Amino acid sequence: MTLDHKFVAGEDGAPVLLLLHGTGGGPDDLIGLARLLSPASPLLAPAGPVSEHGAARWFRRLAEGVFDYDDVAVRANQLADFVLAARERYELPQRLVAVGFSNGANVAGATLLLRPDVLREAALFSSMLPLPETSEAIAEDLSGTRAFLSNGLQDGMAPLDSTERFVDLLRARSAEVTSHRHPGGHQITMAAVQAAKDWLAGV
Ligand code: MLT
């Protein structure tokens, strides 16, 4: 397996949740959130493989909010390959949904765009546009992809105009997008958790 991770078994009928922590976090960070979203789900929680002065991340950045796009693509593919291997190892053929916060939401967003063969659903908290709209590696047809995005109106780290461009890109390629807004900043609110829970159940 290409990524260190934690696996928590769950019920076969519940979707696998792929938990992707934010910068400086780890595999345990989103377990409480996952339990609120879907208590019976198996959990697959890898650790970000990139170190930024000791803080785990999913891809390199040049400055805050300025991404190394080549690394974003490499790492999104690494995550996709990890998911394929983990599904086989833990015998997880069912629906799989990524749940990411901040940098973890950004790598999940990139994986939705680049590897729809592996990832078709994601709940993204405090995410932004992870790749340039002009990237030729982005899949042309994302029909069948479902994304939930929750963003704060006061989020200085994931500015709304970047989020809006990401939503537009997903919709332009036929993905189904649910956009949730809250009055706060770079955070997960209880209203966002409830909206994500409704979205998860609404297939
Ligand atoms: C990122 O680098 O993905 C975003 O700026 C959010 C973060 O600080 O992790």
PDB file of C-alpha atoms and ligand atoms in Angstrom:
ATOM      1  CA  MET A   1       0.000   0.000   0.000  1.00  0.00           C
ATOM      2  CA  THR A   2       1.390   3.367  -0.998  1.00  0.00           C
ATOM      3  CA  LEU A   3       0.012   5.434   1.894  1.00  0.00           C
ATOM      4  CA  ASP A   4       0.113   4.924   5.649  1.00  0.00           C
ATOM      5  CA  HIS A   5      -3.463   4.625   6.790  1.00  0.00           C
ATOM      6  CA  LYS A   6      -6.003   3.506   9.321  1.00  0.00           C
ATOM      7  CA  PHE A   7      -8.861   1.180   8.390  1.00  0.00           C
ATOM      8  CA  VAL A   8     -11.992   0.728  10.504  1.00  0.00           C
ATOM      9  CA  ALA A   9     -14.358  -2.042   9.442  1.00  0.00           C
ATOM     10  CA  GLY A  10     -18.073  -1.291   9.065  1.00  0.00           C
ATOM     11  CA  GLU A  11     -21.251  -2.656   7.577  1.00  0.00           C
ATOM     12  CA  ASP A  12     -21.293  -3.893   3.975  1.00  0.00           C
ATOM     13  CA  GLY A  13     -24.445  -1.920   3.164  1.00  0.00           C
ATOM     14  CA  ALA A  14     -22.952   1.428   4.185  1.00  0.00           C
ATOM     15  CA  PRO A  15     -20.695   3.461   1.893  1.00  0.00           C
ATOM     16  CA  VAL A  16     -16.969   3.432   2.562  1.00  0.00           C
ATOM     17  CA  LEU A  17     -15.841   6.867   3.702  1.00  0.00           C
ATOM     18  CA  LEU A  18     -12.374   7.931   2.557  1.00  0.00           C
ATOM     19  CA  LEU A  19     -11.248  10.460   5.163  1.00  0.00           C
ATOM     20  CA  LEU A  20      -8.770  13.134   4.074  1.00  0.00           C
ATOM     21  CA  HIS A  21      -7.418  15.374   6.799  1.00  0.00           C
ATOM     22  CA  GLY A  22      -6.295  18.987   6.530  1.00  0.00           C
ATOM     23  CA  THR A  23      -2.730  20.351   6.672  1.00  0.00           C
ATOM     24  CA  GLY A  24      -0.916  19.179   9.794  1.00  0.00           C
ATOM     25  CA  GLY A  25      -3.570  16.591  10.609  1.00  0.00           C
ATOM     26  CA  GLY A  26      -3.689  12.814  10.592  1.00  0.00           C
ATOM     27  CA  PRO A  27      -5.912   9.786   9.967  1.00  0.00           C
ATOM     28  CA  ASP A  28      -7.871  10.177  13.217  1.00  0.00           C
ATOM     29  CA  ASP A  29      -8.994  13.761  12.581  1.00  0.00           C
ATOM     30  CA  LEU A  30     -12.207  13.146  10.665  1.00  0.00           C
ATOM     31  CA  ILE A  31     -13.401   9.982  12.395  1.00  0.00           C
ATOM     32  CA  GLY A  32     -15.832  11.920  14.604  1.00  0.00           C
ATOM     33  CA  LEU A  33     -17.211  13.690  11.535  1.00  0.00           C
ATOM     34  CA  ALA A  34     -17.548  10.358   9.715  1.00  0.00           C
ATOM     35  CA  ARG A  35     -19.521   8.906  12.618  1.00  0.00           C
ATOM     36  CA  LEU A  36     -21.956  11.832  12.401  1.00  0.00           C
ATOM     37  CA  LEU A  37     -22.333  11.424   8.641  1.00  0.00           C
ATOM     38  CA  SER A  38     -22.721   7.651   8.473  1.00  0.00           C
ATOM     39  CA  PRO A  39     -22.273   5.709  11.744  1.00  0.00           C
ATOM     40  CA  ALA A  40     -22.052   2.237  10.161  1.00  0.00           C
ATOM     41  CA  SER A  41     -19.588   3.061   7.384  1.00  0.00           C
ATOM     42  CA  PRO A  42     -16.217   1.376   6.953  1.00  0.00           C
ATOM     43  CA  LEU A  43     -13.548   4.066   7.223  1.00  0.00           C
ATOM     44  CA  LEU A  44     -10.398   4.368   5.178  1.00  0.00           C
ATOM     45  CA  ALA A  45      -8.208   7.132   6.550  1.00  0.00           C
ATOM     46  CA  PRO A  46      -4.796   7.613   4.923  1.00  0.00           C
ATOM     47  CA  ALA A  47      -2.108  10.054   6.011  1.00  0.00           C
ATOM     48  CA  GLY A  48      -0.997  12.851   3.708  1.00  0.00           C
ATOM     49  CA  PRO A  49       2.365  11.811   2.199  1.00  0.00           C
ATOM     50  CA  VAL A  50       3.900  15.290   1.821  1.00  0.00           C
ATOM     51  CA  SER A  51       5.655  17.047   4.691  1.00  0.00           C
ATOM     52  CA  GLU A  52       5.629  20.845   4.930  1.00  0.00           C
ATOM     53  CA  HIS A  53       8.072  21.559   7.756  1.00  0.00           C
ATOM     54  CA  GLY A  54       6.703  18.477   9.503  1.00  0.00           C
ATOM     55  CA  ALA A  55       3.012  19.137   8.770  1.00  0.00           C
ATOM     56  CA  ALA A  56       1.385  16.353   6.747  1.00  0.00           C
ATOM     57  CA  ARG A  57      -0.219  17.456   3.491  1.00  0.00           C
ATOM     58  CA  TRP A  58      -1.521  15.871   0.304  1.00  0.00           C
ATOM     59  CA  PHE A  59       0.506  17.892  -2.196  1.00  0.00           C
ATOM     60  CA  ARG A  60       3.120  20.650  -2.289  1.00  0.00           C
ATOM     61  CA  ARG A  61       2.231  24.321  -2.391  1.00  0.00           C
ATOM     62  CA  LEU A  62       4.369  27.274  -3.342  1.00  0.00           C
ATOM     63  CA  ALA A  63       2.603  29.617  -0.894  1.00  0.00           C
ATOM     64  CA  GLU A  64      -0.713  29.610   0.928  1.00  0.00           C
ATOM     65  CA  GLY A  65      -3.381  28.986  -1.699  1.00  0.00           C
ATOM     66  CA  VAL A  66      -0.779  28.698  -4.495  1.00  0.00           C
ATOM     67  CA  PHE A  67      -0.518  25.069  -5.494  1.00  0.00           C
ATOM     68  CA  ASP A  68       2.216  23.117  -7.252  1.00  0.00           C
ATOM     69  CA  TYR A  69      -0.162  21.794  -9.908  1.00  0.00           C
ATOM     70  CA  ASP A  70       2.222  19.122 -11.164  1.00  0.00           C
ATOM     71  CA  ASP A  71       2.407  17.726  -7.653  1.00  0.00           C
ATOM     72  CA  VAL A  72      -1.378  17.986  -7.253  1.00  0.00           C
ATOM     73  CA  ALA A  73      -1.769  15.690 -10.265  1.00  0.00           C
ATOM     74  CA  VAL A  74       0.892  13.227  -9.103  1.00  0.00           C
ATOM     75  CA  ARG A  75      -0.596  13.037  -5.606  1.00  0.00           C
ATOM     76  CA  ALA A  76      -4.205  12.755  -6.772  1.00  0.00           C
ATOM     77  CA  ASN A  77      -3.152   9.779  -8.860  1.00  0.00           C
ATOM     78  CA  GLN A  78      -1.254   8.329  -5.908  1.00  0.00           C
ATOM     79  CA  LEU A  79      -4.408   8.635  -3.790  1.00  0.00           C
ATOM     80  CA  ALA A  80      -6.530   7.028  -6.519  1.00  0.00           C
ATOM     81  CA  ASP A  81      -4.122   4.103  -6.794  1.00  0.00           C
ATOM     82  CA  PHE A  82      -4.169   3.734  -3.012  1.00  0.00           C
ATOM     83  CA  VAL A  83      -7.981   3.565  -3.073  1.00  0.00           C
ATOM     84  CA  LEU A  84      -7.927   0.831  -5.709  1.00  0.00           C
ATOM     85  CA  ALA A  85      -5.423  -1.215  -3.683  1.00  0.00           C
ATOM     86  CA  ALA A  86      -7.315  -0.689  -0.414  1.00  0.00           C
ATOM     87  CA  ARG A  87     -10.628  -1.743  -1.939  1.00  0.00           C
ATOM     88  CA  GLU A  88      -8.997  -4.998  -2.966  1.00  0.00           C
ATOM     89  CA  ARG A  89      -7.124  -5.587   0.276  1.00  0.00           C
ATOM     90  CA  TYR A  90     -10.101  -4.901   2.560  1.00  0.00           C
ATOM     91  CA  GLU A  91     -12.712  -6.322   0.152  1.00  0.00           C
ATOM     92  CA  LEU A  92     -14.692  -3.119  -0.281  1.00  0.00           C
ATOM     93  CA  PRO A  93     -16.667  -3.320  -3.528  1.00  0.00           C
ATOM     94  CA  GLN A  94     -19.427  -0.906  -2.435  1.00  0.00           C
ATOM     95  CA  ARG A  95     -19.990   2.805  -2.905  1.00  0.00           C
ATOM     96  CA  LEU A  96     -17.040   4.942  -1.746  1.00  0.00           C
ATOM     97  CA  VAL A  97     -17.311   8.610  -0.808  1.00  0.00           C
ATOM     98  CA  ALA A  98     -14.395  10.911   0.003  1.00  0.00           C
ATOM     99  CA  VAL A  99     -14.817  13.273   2.950  1.00  0.00           C
ATOM    100  CA  GLY A 100     -12.151  15.952   3.049  1.00  0.00           C
ATOM    101  CA  PHE A 101     -11.330  19.101   4.957  1.00  0.00           C
ATOM    102  CA  SER A 102      -9.185  21.931   3.595  1.00  0.00           C
ATOM    103  CA  ASN A 103      -6.073  20.449   1.965  1.00  0.00           C
ATOM    104  CA  GLY A 104      -7.738  17.007   2.150  1.00  0.00           C
ATOM    105  CA  ALA A 105     -10.802  18.415   0.376  1.00  0.00           C
ATOM    106  CA  ASN A 106      -8.517  19.888  -2.267  1.00  0.00           C
ATOM    107  CA  VAL A 107      -6.839  16.581  -3.055  1.00  0.00           C
ATOM    108  CA  ALA A 108     -10.267  14.925  -3.130  1.00  0.00           C
ATOM    109  CA  GLY A 109     -11.432  17.616  -5.565  1.00  0.00           C
ATOM    110  CA  ALA A 110      -8.423  16.992  -7.784  1.00  0.00           C
ATOM    111  CA  THR A 111      -9.075  13.252  -7.701  1.00  0.00           C
ATOM    112  CA  LEU A 112     -12.707  13.808  -8.738  1.00  0.00           C
ATOM    113  CA  LEU A 113     -11.446  15.785 -11.738  1.00  0.00           C
ATOM    114  CA  LEU A 114      -8.585  13.502 -12.748  1.00  0.00           C
ATOM    115  CA  ARG A 115      -9.674   9.999 -11.750  1.00  0.00           C
ATOM    116  CA  PRO A 116     -13.440   9.540 -12.117  1.00  0.00           C
ATOM    117  CA  ASP A 117     -12.642   5.872 -12.748  1.00  0.00           C
ATOM    118  CA  VAL A 118     -11.829   5.672  -9.010  1.00  0.00           C
ATOM    119  CA  LEU A 119     -13.634   8.530  -7.250  1.00  0.00           C
ATOM    120  CA  ARG A 120     -17.158   9.646  -8.127  1.00  0.00           C
ATOM    121  CA  GLU A 121     -18.441  11.142  -4.907  1.00  0.00           C
ATOM    122  CA  ALA A 122     -16.988  13.558  -2.396  1.00  0.00           C
ATOM    123  CA  ALA A 123     -18.065  15.825   0.450  1.00  0.00           C
ATOM    124  CA  LEU A 124     -15.650  18.749   0.476  1.00  0.00           C
ATOM    125  CA  PHE A 125     -15.380  21.103   3.430  1.00  0.00           C
ATOM    126  CA  SER A 126     -13.485  24.380   2.901  1.00  0.00           C
ATOM    127  CA  SER A 127     -12.158  23.443  -0.527  1.00  0.00           C
ATOM    128  CA  MET A 128     -11.086  25.551  -3.483  1.00  0.00           C
ATOM    129  CA  LEU A 129     -10.287  25.032  -7.158  1.00  0.00           C
ATOM    130  CA  PRO A 130      -7.473  22.435  -7.045  1.00  0.00           C
ATOM    131  CA  LEU A 131      -6.293  22.613 -10.675  1.00  0.00           C
ATOM    132  CA  PRO A 132      -6.425  25.190 -13.480  1.00  0.00           C
ATOM    133  CA  GLU A 133      -9.641  24.932 -15.528  1.00  0.00           C
ATOM    134  CA  THR A 134      -7.461  24.637 -18.650  1.00  0.00           C
ATOM    135  CA  SER A 135      -5.692  21.470 -17.465  1.00  0.00           C
ATOM    136  CA  GLU A 136      -5.937  18.876 -20.209  1.00  0.00           C
ATOM    137  CA  ALA A 137      -5.724  16.071 -17.664  1.00  0.00           C
ATOM    138  CA  ILE A 138      -9.213  16.895 -16.322  1.00  0.00           C
ATOM    139  CA  ALA A 139     -11.788  14.363 -17.518  1.00  0.00           C
ATOM    140  CA  GLU A 140     -14.113  15.829 -20.144  1.00  0.00           C
ATOM    141  CA  ASP A 141     -17.205  13.982 -18.972  1.00  0.00           C
ATOM    142  CA  LEU A 142     -17.942  13.897 -15.258  1.00  0.00           C
ATOM    143  CA  SER A 143     -21.538  12.744 -15.547  1.00  0.00           C
ATOM    144  CA  GLY A 144     -22.189  10.363 -12.667  1.00  0.00           C
ATOM    145  CA  THR A 145     -19.943  12.401 -10.355  1.00  0.00           C
ATOM    146  CA  ARG A 146     -21.592  13.890  -7.246  1.00  0.00           C
ATOM    147  CA  ALA A 147     -19.935  16.580  -5.164  1.00  0.00           C
ATOM    148  CA  PHE A 148     -21.017  18.356  -2.002  1.00  0.00           C
ATOM    149  CA  LEU A 149     -19.113  21.545  -1.165  1.00  0.00           C
ATOM    150  CA  SER A 150     -19.451  23.509   2.032  1.00  0.00           C
ATOM    151  CA  ASN A 151     -17.681  26.871   2.226  1.00  0.00           C
ATOM    152  CA  GLY A 152     -17.622  29.769   4.644  1.00  0.00           C
ATOM    153  CA  LEU A 153     -18.492  33.255   3.501  1.00  0.00           C
ATOM    154  CA  GLN A 154     -15.559  34.566   5.594  1.00  0.00           C
ATOM    155  CA  ASP A 155     -12.993  31.940   4.574  1.00  0.00           C
ATOM    156  CA  GLY A 156      -9.756  33.752   3.747  1.00  0.00           C
ATOM    157  CA  MET A 157      -7.901  30.475   2.995  1.00  0.00           C
ATOM    158  CA  ALA A 158     -10.410  29.127   0.483  1.00  0.00           C
ATOM    159  CA  PRO A 159     -11.789  32.270  -1.185  1.00  0.00           C
ATOM    160  CA  LEU A 160     -15.321  32.041  -2.533  1.00  0.00           C
ATOM    161  CA  ASP A 161     -14.397  33.028  -6.069  1.00  0.00           C
ATOM    162  CA  SER A 162     -12.055  30.016  -6.269  1.00  0.00           C
ATOM    163  CA  THR A 163     -14.802  27.754  -4.928  1.00  0.00           C
ATOM    164  CA  GLU A 164     -17.272  29.165  -7.425  1.00  0.00           C
ATOM    165  CA  ARG A 165     -14.898  28.481 -10.288  1.00  0.00           C
ATOM    166  CA  PHE A 166     -14.553  24.913  -9.045  1.00  0.00           C
ATOM    167  CA  VAL A 167     -18.345  24.485  -8.910  1.00  0.00           C
ATOM    168  CA  ASP A 168     -18.664  25.930 -12.421  1.00  0.00           C
ATOM    169  CA  LEU A 169     -15.983  23.578 -13.732  1.00  0.00           C
ATOM    170  CA  LEU A 170     -17.676  20.535 -12.227  1.00  0.00           C
ATOM    171  CA  ARG A 171     -21.083  21.548 -13.593  1.00  0.00           C
ATOM    172  CA  ALA A 172     -19.664  22.351 -17.041  1.00  0.00           C
ATOM    173  CA  ARG A 173     -18.485  18.747 -17.195  1.00  0.00           C
ATOM    174  CA  SER A 174     -21.903  17.419 -16.125  1.00  0.00           C
ATOM    175  CA  ALA A 175     -21.136  16.605 -12.477  1.00  0.00           C
ATOM    176  CA  GLU A 176     -23.988  16.998  -9.979  1.00  0.00           C
ATOM    177  CA  VAL A 177     -23.017  19.630  -7.399  1.00  0.00           C
ATOM    178  CA  THR A 178     -24.621  20.587  -4.097  1.00  0.00           C
ATOM    179  CA  SER A 179     -23.213  23.840  -2.777  1.00  0.00           C
ATOM    180  CA  HIS A 180     -23.638  24.754   0.886  1.00  0.00           C
ATOM    181  CA  ARG A 181     -22.603  28.090   2.392  1.00  0.00           C
ATOM    182  CA  HIS A 182     -22.216  29.105   6.021  1.00  0.00           C
ATOM    183  CA  PRO A 183     -21.410  32.467   7.588  1.00  0.00           C
ATOM    184  CA  GLY A 184     -18.120  31.312   9.150  1.00  0.00           C
ATOM    185  CA  GLY A 185     -14.518  30.874   8.041  1.00  0.00           C
ATOM    186  CA  HIS A 186     -12.213  27.901   7.373  1.00  0.00           C
ATOM    187  CA  GLN A 187     -14.184  25.407   9.426  1.00  0.00           C
ATOM    188  CA  ILE A 188     -16.833  22.677   9.475  1.00  0.00           C
ATOM    189  CA  THR A 189     -20.098  23.870  11.017  1.00  0.00           C
ATOM    190  CA  MET A 190     -22.903  21.696  12.382  1.00  0.00           C
ATOM    191  CA  ALA A 191     -25.188  23.052   9.644  1.00  0.00           C
ATOM    192  CA  ALA A 192     -22.620  21.861   7.100  1.00  0.00           C
ATOM    193  CA  VAL A 193     -22.522  18.412   8.711  1.00  0.00           C
ATOM    194  CA  GLN A 194     -26.316  18.143   8.522  1.00  0.00           C
ATOM    195  CA  ALA A 195     -26.344  19.283   4.889  1.00  0.00           C
ATOM    196  CA  ALA A 196     -23.613  16.759   4.033  1.00  0.00           C
ATOM    197  CA  LYS A 197     -25.523  14.008   5.802  1.00  0.00           C
ATOM    198  CA  ASP A 198     -28.652  14.785   3.768  1.00  0.00           C
ATOM    199  CA  TRP A 199     -26.587  14.849   0.575  1.00  0.00           C
ATOM    200  CA  LEU A 200     -24.949  11.499   1.426  1.00  0.00           C
ATOM    201  CA  ALA A 201     -28.334   9.890   2.003  1.00  0.00           C
ATOM    202  CA  GLY A 202     -29.865  11.450  -1.094  1.00  0.00           C
ATOM    203  CA  VAL A 203     -28.747   9.048  -3.821  1.00  0.00           C
TER     204      VAL A 203
HETATM  205  C1  MLT B   1      -4.228  24.050   0.716  1.00  0.00           C
HETATM  206  O1  MLT B   1      -3.031  24.266   0.742  1.00  0.00           O
HETATM  207  O2  MLT B   1      -4.739  23.010   0.290  1.00  0.00           O
HETATM  208  C2  MLT B   1      -5.105  25.136   1.227  1.00  0.00           C
HETATM  209  O3  MLT B   1      -4.428  26.344   1.257  1.00  0.00           O
HETATM  210  C3  MLT B   1      -5.659  24.813   2.560  1.00  0.00           C
HETATM  211  C4  MLT B   1      -4.590  24.469   3.558  1.00  0.00           C
HETATM  212  O4  MLT B   1      -3.969  25.353   4.123  1.00  0.00           O
HETATM  213  O5  MLT B   1      -4.352  23.320   3.789  1.00  0.00           O
END
